[in-house]
């Protein structure tokens, strides 16, 4: 897996205040469970994302914890009530503490 | 011993289902059916959802690579923003200059080495998968139109021969599974016609996106045959035959498969 994995976000560009919107995020990651064995019988070490957090100006909107057994390239769908405009910050943290993030602008009218 | 048991299971399951459909199948190139139609509704839905389809991670990565200045210039500096729309429908293709058959992966690597003055990307590397799925996606929904005459002809003949040749410890030809037996169950799988139009595709079993040649290797190890190398002449010819045989089908890359 490359150092900066591909991240895809689906966030509505502009929404009415108070509206409940759907947000979808996907990150490229092997989510190697640690239970699989390679062609030579060797154990493939666990390599998974542990946490995901979506926040707006420091306020957590949605957070999730991942476990071994989650499929590769995890997709999350969640909802939020759009109250004010501002940057949404999406952060994934793996088991070693490495972080990957991407931002999207939310415009509330 | 384990190998033999496995072989027995494969042969056994073929033998059990064979009489039921025998003689009712038409040759698949007369009426090609995409592997899509043999999938569960859930897997189809995953392919159809442009966000949930994990293959689009590679397409997105390829779009970035395409614009990035590398070597003497970006791909986009020569091909423009939408310059490769429809191009994937013409591959594999005999290249007069190189005097060889090039598939999309090979063509991209010629641009890397000749035009960008960069080393070729390894087959099945993340970068080549990203670029090839990005270019293929630009032809999604379009039909292939490959040439099998002229310089391409010997490749086509070799590919056709390969398709009909029995191989491996199970002594089965591609044709026996994908022309004669499609629609039947083989272990947990419903046999499709073995069409190439979804590739590069995301396979749930792989948990990643892979090339057509990787899929061919899987079929060969399935019959306990020695697989050919990715990008080998044998697979290039076979790819040409498969794409010709699939004419009339729309390209689906990035497809999703079991």
Coordinates of C-alpha atoms in Angstrom, one line a residue:
Chain A
X1 CA 0.0 0.0 0.0
X2 CA 1.3 3.4 -0.9
X3 CA 2.3 5.9 1.8
X4 CA -0.7 8.2 1.0
X5 CA -3.6 6.0 0.3
X6 CA -6.4 7.1 -2.0
X7 CA -9.3 8.6 -0.1
X8 CA -12.7 9.3 -1.6
X9 CA -15.3 11.5 0.0
X10 CA -19.0 12.2 -1.0
X11 CA -20.2 15.3 0.8
X12 CA -23.1 17.4 -0.6
X13 CA -21.7 20.8 -1.8
X14 CA -24.4 23.0 -0.5
X15 CA -27.3 22.2 1.8
X16 CA -30.1 24.1 3.7
X17 CA -29.6 24.8 7.4
X18 CA -31.0 22.0 9.5
X19 CA -31.1 19.5 6.7
X20 CA -29.9 15.9 7.5
X21 CA -27.2 14.9 5.0
X22 CA -25.6 11.7 4.1
X23 CA -21.8 11.5 4.0
X24 CA -19.8 8.6 2.5
X25 CA -16.1 8.0 2.9
X26 CA -13.8 5.3 1.6
X27 CA -10.1 4.8 2.1
X28 CA -7.7 2.4 0.3
X29 CA -6.4 0.1 2.9
X30 CA -5.6 -3.7 3.0
X31 CA -7.2 -4.2 6.5
X32 CA -5.0 -7.2 6.9
X33 CA -6.6 -9.2 9.7
X34 CA -3.5 -10.9 11.1
X35 CA -5.2 -14.3 10.7
X36 CA -4.3 -15.0 7.1
X37 CA -1.3 -17.0 5.9
X38 CA 0.8 -16.4 2.8
X39 CA 1.6 -18.8 0.0
X40 CA 4.5 -20.3 2.1
X41 CA 2.4 -20.7 5.3
X42 CA 3.9 -17.7 6.9
X43 CA 1.6 -15.5 9.0
X44 CA 0.7 -12.2 7.4
X45 CA 1.1 -9.6 10.1
X46 CA -1.9 -7.6 11.2
X47 CA -2.2 -4.2 9.6
X48 CA -5.4 -2.4 10.2
X49 CA -7.0 1.0 10.7
X50 CA -8.2 1.5 14.3
X51 CA -10.0 4.7 14.3
X52 CA -12.0 7.1 12.1
X53 CA -13.2 10.5 13.1
X54 CA -15.1 13.2 11.3
X55 CA -15.1 16.6 12.9
X56 CA -16.1 20.1 12.1
X57 CA -13.9 22.7 13.7
X58 CA -12.9 20.4 16.5
X59 CA -16.4 19.1 17.2
X60 CA -16.8 15.4 16.6
X61 CA -19.6 14.6 14.3
X62 CA -19.0 10.9 13.8
X63 CA -16.4 8.4 15.1
X64 CA -15.8 4.7 14.5
X65 CA -13.5 2.0 15.8
X66 CA -12.3 -0.7 13.4
X67 CA -11.5 -4.3 14.2
X68 CA -9.8 -7.1 12.4
X69 CA -12.4 -8.7 10.1
X70 CA -13.5 -5.4 8.5
X71 CA -13.0 -5.8 4.7
X72 CA -10.3 -4.1 2.8
X73 CA -11.0 -0.5 1.6
X74 CA -13.6 0.3 4.3
X75 CA -16.6 2.4 3.3
X76 CA -18.5 4.3 5.9
X77 CA -21.9 6.0 5.4
X78 CA -23.2 8.2 8.1
X79 CA -25.6 11.2 8.6
X80 CA -25.3 14.6 10.2
X81 CA -27.5 17.6 10.6
X82 CA -26.0 20.5 8.7
X83 CA -26.0 23.4 11.1
X84 CA -23.3 25.7 9.9
X85 CA -20.8 26.1 7.1
X86 CA -17.2 25.0 7.7
X87 CA -14.5 22.5 6.9
X88 CA -15.2 18.9 7.6
X89 CA -12.1 17.0 8.6
X90 CA -11.9 13.2 8.1
X91 CA -9.1 11.4 9.8
X92 CA -8.1 7.7 9.8
X93 CA -5.6 6.4 12.3
X94 CA -3.9 3.0 11.9
X95 CA -2.7 0.6 14.6
X96 CA 0.8 2.2 14.6
X97 CA -0.6 5.7 15.0
X98 CA -0.1 6.7 11.4
X99 CA -2.8 9.2 10.3
X100 CA -4.3 10.0 6.9
X101 CA -6.7 12.8 6.4
X102 CA -8.8 14.7 3.9
X103 CA -11.0 17.7 4.1
X104 CA -14.2 18.9 2.5
X105 CA -16.0 22.2 2.6
X106 CA -19.6 22.2 3.8
X107 CA -21.7 25.2 2.7
X108 CA -24.9 25.7 4.6
X109 CA -27.3 28.2 3.2
Chain B
X1 CA -2.8 -36.0 -1.2
X2 CA -4.5 -32.7 -0.6
X3 CA -3.9 -31.7 -4.3
X4 CA -5.5 -34.9 -5.5
X5 CA -8.5 -34.5 -3.2
X6 CA -9.0 -31.0 -4.6
X7 CA -8.8 -32.2 -8.1
X8 CA -11.4 -34.8 -7.3
X9 CA -13.7 -32.2 -6.0
X10 CA -13.4 -30.0 -9.1
X11 CA -13.9 -32.9 -11.4
X12 CA -16.7 -34.3 -9.3
X13 CA -18.7 -31.2 -9.3
X14 CA -18.3 -30.8 -13.1
X15 CA -19.4 -34.4 -13.6
X16 CA -22.4 -34.1 -11.4
X17 CA -23.8 -31.0 -13.1
X18 CA -22.7 -31.8 -16.6
X19 CA -25.7 -34.0 -17.8
X20 CA -28.3 -31.5 -16.7
X21 CA -27.4 -28.8 -19.3
X22 CA -25.5 -30.9 -21.8
X23 CA -26.2 -29.8 -25.4
X24 CA -28.2 -26.8 -24.5
X25 CA -25.4 -24.3 -24.6
X26 CA -24.6 -22.3 -27.7
X27 CA -21.1 -21.1 -28.4
X28 CA -20.6 -18.0 -26.3
X29 CA -19.1 -15.8 -29.0
X30 CA -22.4 -16.0 -30.9
X31 CA -24.1 -14.4 -28.0
X32 CA -21.7 -13.0 -25.4
X33 CA -23.1 -12.5 -21.9
X34 CA -21.2 -10.4 -19.4
X35 CA -20.0 -12.0 -16.2
X36 CA -22.1 -9.3 -14.5
X37 CA -25.2 -11.4 -15.2
X38 CA -23.8 -14.3 -13.2
X39 CA -23.3 -12.2 -10.1
X40 CA -25.5 -12.0 -7.1
X41 CA -27.7 -8.8 -6.9
X42 CA -25.5 -7.5 -4.1
X43 CA -22.3 -7.8 -6.1
X44 CA -24.0 -6.1 -9.1
X45 CA -25.2 -3.3 -6.9
X46 CA -21.7 -2.8 -5.7
X47 CA -20.4 -2.5 -9.3
X48 CA -23.2 -0.1 -10.2
X49 CA -22.6 2.2 -7.3
X50 CA -19.9 4.6 -8.4
X51 CA -19.0 5.4 -4.8
X52 CA -19.3 2.1 -3.1
X53 CA -17.4 0.3 -6.0
X54 CA -13.9 0.0 -4.5
X55 CA -12.4 -0.1 -8.0
X56 CA -12.9 3.6 -8.2
X57 CA -10.2 4.1 -5.6
X58 CA -7.8 3.0 -8.3
X59 CA -9.5 5.1 -11.0
X60 CA -9.2 8.1 -8.7
X61 CA -5.5 7.4 -8.1
X62 CA -5.0 7.0 -11.8
X63 CA -6.6 10.3 -12.5
X64 CA -4.1 11.9 -10.2
X65 CA -1.2 10.1 -11.8
X66 CA -2.4 11.2 -15.2
X67 CA -2.2 14.9 -14.3
X68 CA 1.1 14.6 -12.4
X69 CA 4.2 15.9 -14.1
X70 CA 6.6 12.9 -14.4
X71 CA 9.7 12.5 -16.6
X72 CA 9.3 14.8 -19.6
X73 CA 5.7 15.7 -18.8
X74 CA 2.4 14.4 -17.6
X75 CA 0.2 12.1 -19.6
X76 CA -2.3 14.9 -19.8
X77 CA 0.2 17.3 -21.3
X78 CA 0.1 15.1 -24.5
X79 CA -3.4 13.6 -24.3
X80 CA -5.4 16.4 -22.9
X81 CA -8.2 16.2 -20.3
X82 CA -10.5 13.8 -22.1
X83 CA -8.1 12.6 -24.8
X84 CA -8.3 8.9 -24.0
X85 CA -12.1 8.5 -24.1
X86 CA -13.0 5.4 -26.1
X87 CA -9.4 4.3 -26.5
X88 CA -9.6 1.2 -24.4
X89 CA -12.1 -0.3 -26.8
X90 CA -9.3 -0.8 -29.4
X91 CA -7.0 -2.8 -27.2
X92 CA -5.1 -5.2 -27.5
X93 CA -3.8 -3.8 -30.7
X94 CA -0.9 -4.5 -33.0
X95 CA 1.6 -1.7 -32.8
X96 CA 3.4 -1.1 -36.1
X97 CA 6.2 0.8 -34.6
X98 CA 7.0 -1.7 -31.8
X99 CA 6.0 -4.6 -34.2
X100 CA 4.2 -6.3 -31.3
X101 CA 0.8 -6.7 -29.8
X102 CA 0.2 -4.2 -27.0
X103 CA -2.6 -4.3 -24.5
X104 CA -3.6 -1.2 -22.5
X105 CA -1.0 -1.9 -19.9
X106 CA 1.7 -2.4 -22.5
X107 CA 0.6 0.8 -24.4
X108 CA 0.8 2.8 -21.2
X109 CA 4.3 1.5 -20.5
X110 CA 5.4 2.4 -24.1
X111 CA 4.4 6.0 -23.3
X112 CA 6.3 5.8 -20.0
X113 CA 9.5 4.6 -21.6
X114 CA 9.4 6.4 -25.1
X115 CA 7.6 9.6 -24.3
X116 CA 8.2 10.2 -20.6
X117 CA 11.7 8.6 -20.5
X118 CA 10.8 6.8 -17.4
X119 CA 11.2 3.1 -16.5
X120 CA 8.3 0.8 -17.3
X121 CA 5.9 0.1 -14.5
X122 CA 5.8 -3.5 -13.2
X123 CA 2.7 -5.5 -14.3
X124 CA 0.2 -5.5 -11.4
X125 CA 2.0 -2.7 -9.6
X126 CA -0.4 -0.3 -7.9
X127 CA 0.6 2.5 -10.3
X128 CA 0.0 0.6 -13.4
X129 CA -3.3 -0.7 -12.1
X130 CA -4.3 2.8 -11.3
X131 CA -3.4 4.2 -14.8
X132 CA -4.9 1.2 -16.7
X133 CA -8.2 1.3 -14.7
X134 CA -8.4 5.1 -15.2
X135 CA -7.9 4.8 -18.9
X136 CA -10.3 1.8 -19.1
X137 CA -13.0 3.6 -17.1
X138 CA -13.0 6.4 -19.8
X139 CA -14.5 3.7 -22.1
X140 CA -17.0 2.4 -19.6
X141 CA -20.3 1.5 -21.4
X142 CA -18.6 1.4 -24.9
X143 CA -18.2 -1.6 -27.1
X144 CA -14.9 -3.1 -28.1
X145 CA -13.8 -3.1 -31.7
X146 CA -10.4 -4.9 -32.0
X147 CA -8.7 -5.8 -35.2
X148 CA -7.6 -9.4 -35.6
X149 CA -6.1 -9.1 -39.1
X150 CA -2.7 -7.9 -40.3
X151 CA 0.0 -8.0 -37.7
X152 CA -2.6 -9.0 -35.1
X153 CA -3.5 -12.2 -36.9
X154 CA -0.8 -14.6 -35.6
X155 CA -1.5 -13.4 -32.1
X156 CA -5.2 -14.0 -32.5
X157 CA -4.6 -17.5 -33.8
X158 CA -2.2 -18.3 -31.0
X159 CA -4.8 -17.0 -28.5
X160 CA -7.6 -19.0 -30.0
X161 CA -5.4 -22.2 -29.9
X162 CA -4.7 -21.5 -26.3
X163 CA -8.4 -21.2 -25.5
X164 CA -9.1 -24.6 -26.8
X165 CA -6.0 -26.4 -25.4
X166 CA -6.5 -28.7 -22.5
X167 CA -4.2 -27.8 -19.6
X168 CA -3.1 -28.8 -16.2
X169 CA -3.6 -31.8 -14.0
X170 CA -7.3 -31.5 -14.5
X171 CA -6.7 -31.5 -18.2
X172 CA -9.4 -28.8 -18.9
X173 CA -9.4 -26.1 -21.6
X174 CA -10.8 -22.6 -21.1
X175 CA -13.4 -23.6 -23.7
X176 CA -14.7 -26.5 -21.7
X177 CA -15.6 -24.3 -18.7
X178 CA -16.5 -21.1 -20.4
X179 CA -18.0 -22.2 -23.8
X180 CA -19.5 -25.6 -22.9
X181 CA -20.4 -25.3 -19.3
X182 CA -21.3 -21.7 -18.5
X183 CA -24.4 -21.3 -16.3
X184 CA -23.5 -24.4 -14.3
X185 CA -22.3 -24.4 -10.8
X186 CA -18.6 -25.2 -10.1
X187 CA -18.0 -25.4 -6.4
X188 CA -19.3 -22.1 -5.0
X189 CA -19.2 -20.3 -8.4
X190 CA -21.6 -20.0 -11.2
X191 CA -19.5 -20.4 -14.3
X192 CA -19.7 -17.4 -16.6
X193 CA -18.6 -17.2 -20.2
X194 CA -15.2 -16.0 -19.1
X195 CA -15.6 -12.6 -20.7
X196 CA -12.8 -10.0 -20.2
X197 CA -15.0 -6.8 -20.2
X198 CA -14.9 -6.1 -16.5
X199 CA -11.1 -5.9 -16.2
X200 CA -9.2 -4.3 -14.5
X201 CA -11.7 -5.5 -11.9
X202 CA -12.1 -5.5 -8.1
X203 CA -12.3 -9.1 -6.9
X204 CA -13.8 -9.6 -3.5
X205 CA -11.6 -12.7 -3.1
X206 CA -8.5 -10.6 -3.8
X207 CA -9.8 -7.7 -1.7
X208 CA -8.1 -5.6 -4.3
X209 CA -8.2 -4.6 -8.0
X210 CA -6.4 -6.7 -10.4
X211 CA -5.7 -7.1 -14.1
X212 CA -7.2 -9.6 -16.6
X213 CA -3.9 -11.5 -16.6
X214 CA -4.1 -12.0 -12.9
X215 CA -7.6 -13.5 -13.3
X216 CA -6.2 -15.8 -16.1
X217 CA -3.5 -17.0 -13.7
X218 CA -6.3 -17.9 -11.2
X219 CA -8.1 -20.0 -13.8
X220 CA -5.0 -21.8 -14.7
X221 CA -4.0 -22.6 -11.1
X222 CA -7.7 -23.7 -10.7
X223 CA -7.0 -26.5 -13.1
X224 CA -3.5 -27.1 -11.6
X225 CA -1.7 -25.8 -14.7
X226 CA 1.5 -23.7 -14.6
X227 CA 0.2 -20.1 -15.1
X228 CA 2.0 -17.9 -17.7
X229 CA 3.7 -14.7 -16.6
X230 CA 1.6 -11.5 -16.4
X231 CA 2.0 -9.6 -19.6
X232 CA 3.5 -12.7 -21.4
X233 CA 3.0 -13.3 -25.1
X234 CA 0.7 -16.2 -24.4
X235 CA -1.6 -14.1 -22.3
X236 CA -1.5 -11.2 -24.8
X237 CA -2.7 -13.4 -27.6
X238 CA -5.3 -15.0 -25.3
X239 CA -6.5 -11.5 -24.3
X240 CA -6.9 -10.6 -28.0
X241 CA -9.0 -13.7 -28.6
X242 CA -11.1 -13.0 -25.5
X243 CA -11.8 -9.4 -26.5
X244 CA -12.7 -10.5 -30.0
X245 CA -15.0 -13.2 -28.6
X246 CA -16.6 -10.6 -26.3
X247 CA -17.5 -8.2 -29.2
X248 CA -20.9 -6.7 -28.6
X249 CA -20.4 -6.4 -24.8
X250 CA -19.9 -3.1 -23.2
X251 CA -16.8 -2.4 -21.1
X252 CA -17.5 -2.4 -17.4
X253 CA -14.2 -1.6 -15.8
X254 CA -13.9 -1.2 -12.9
X255 CA -16.0 -4.3 -12.6
X256 CA -16.7 -6.0 -9.3
X257 CA -16.4 -9.8 -9.1
X258 CA -16.6 -12.4 -6.5

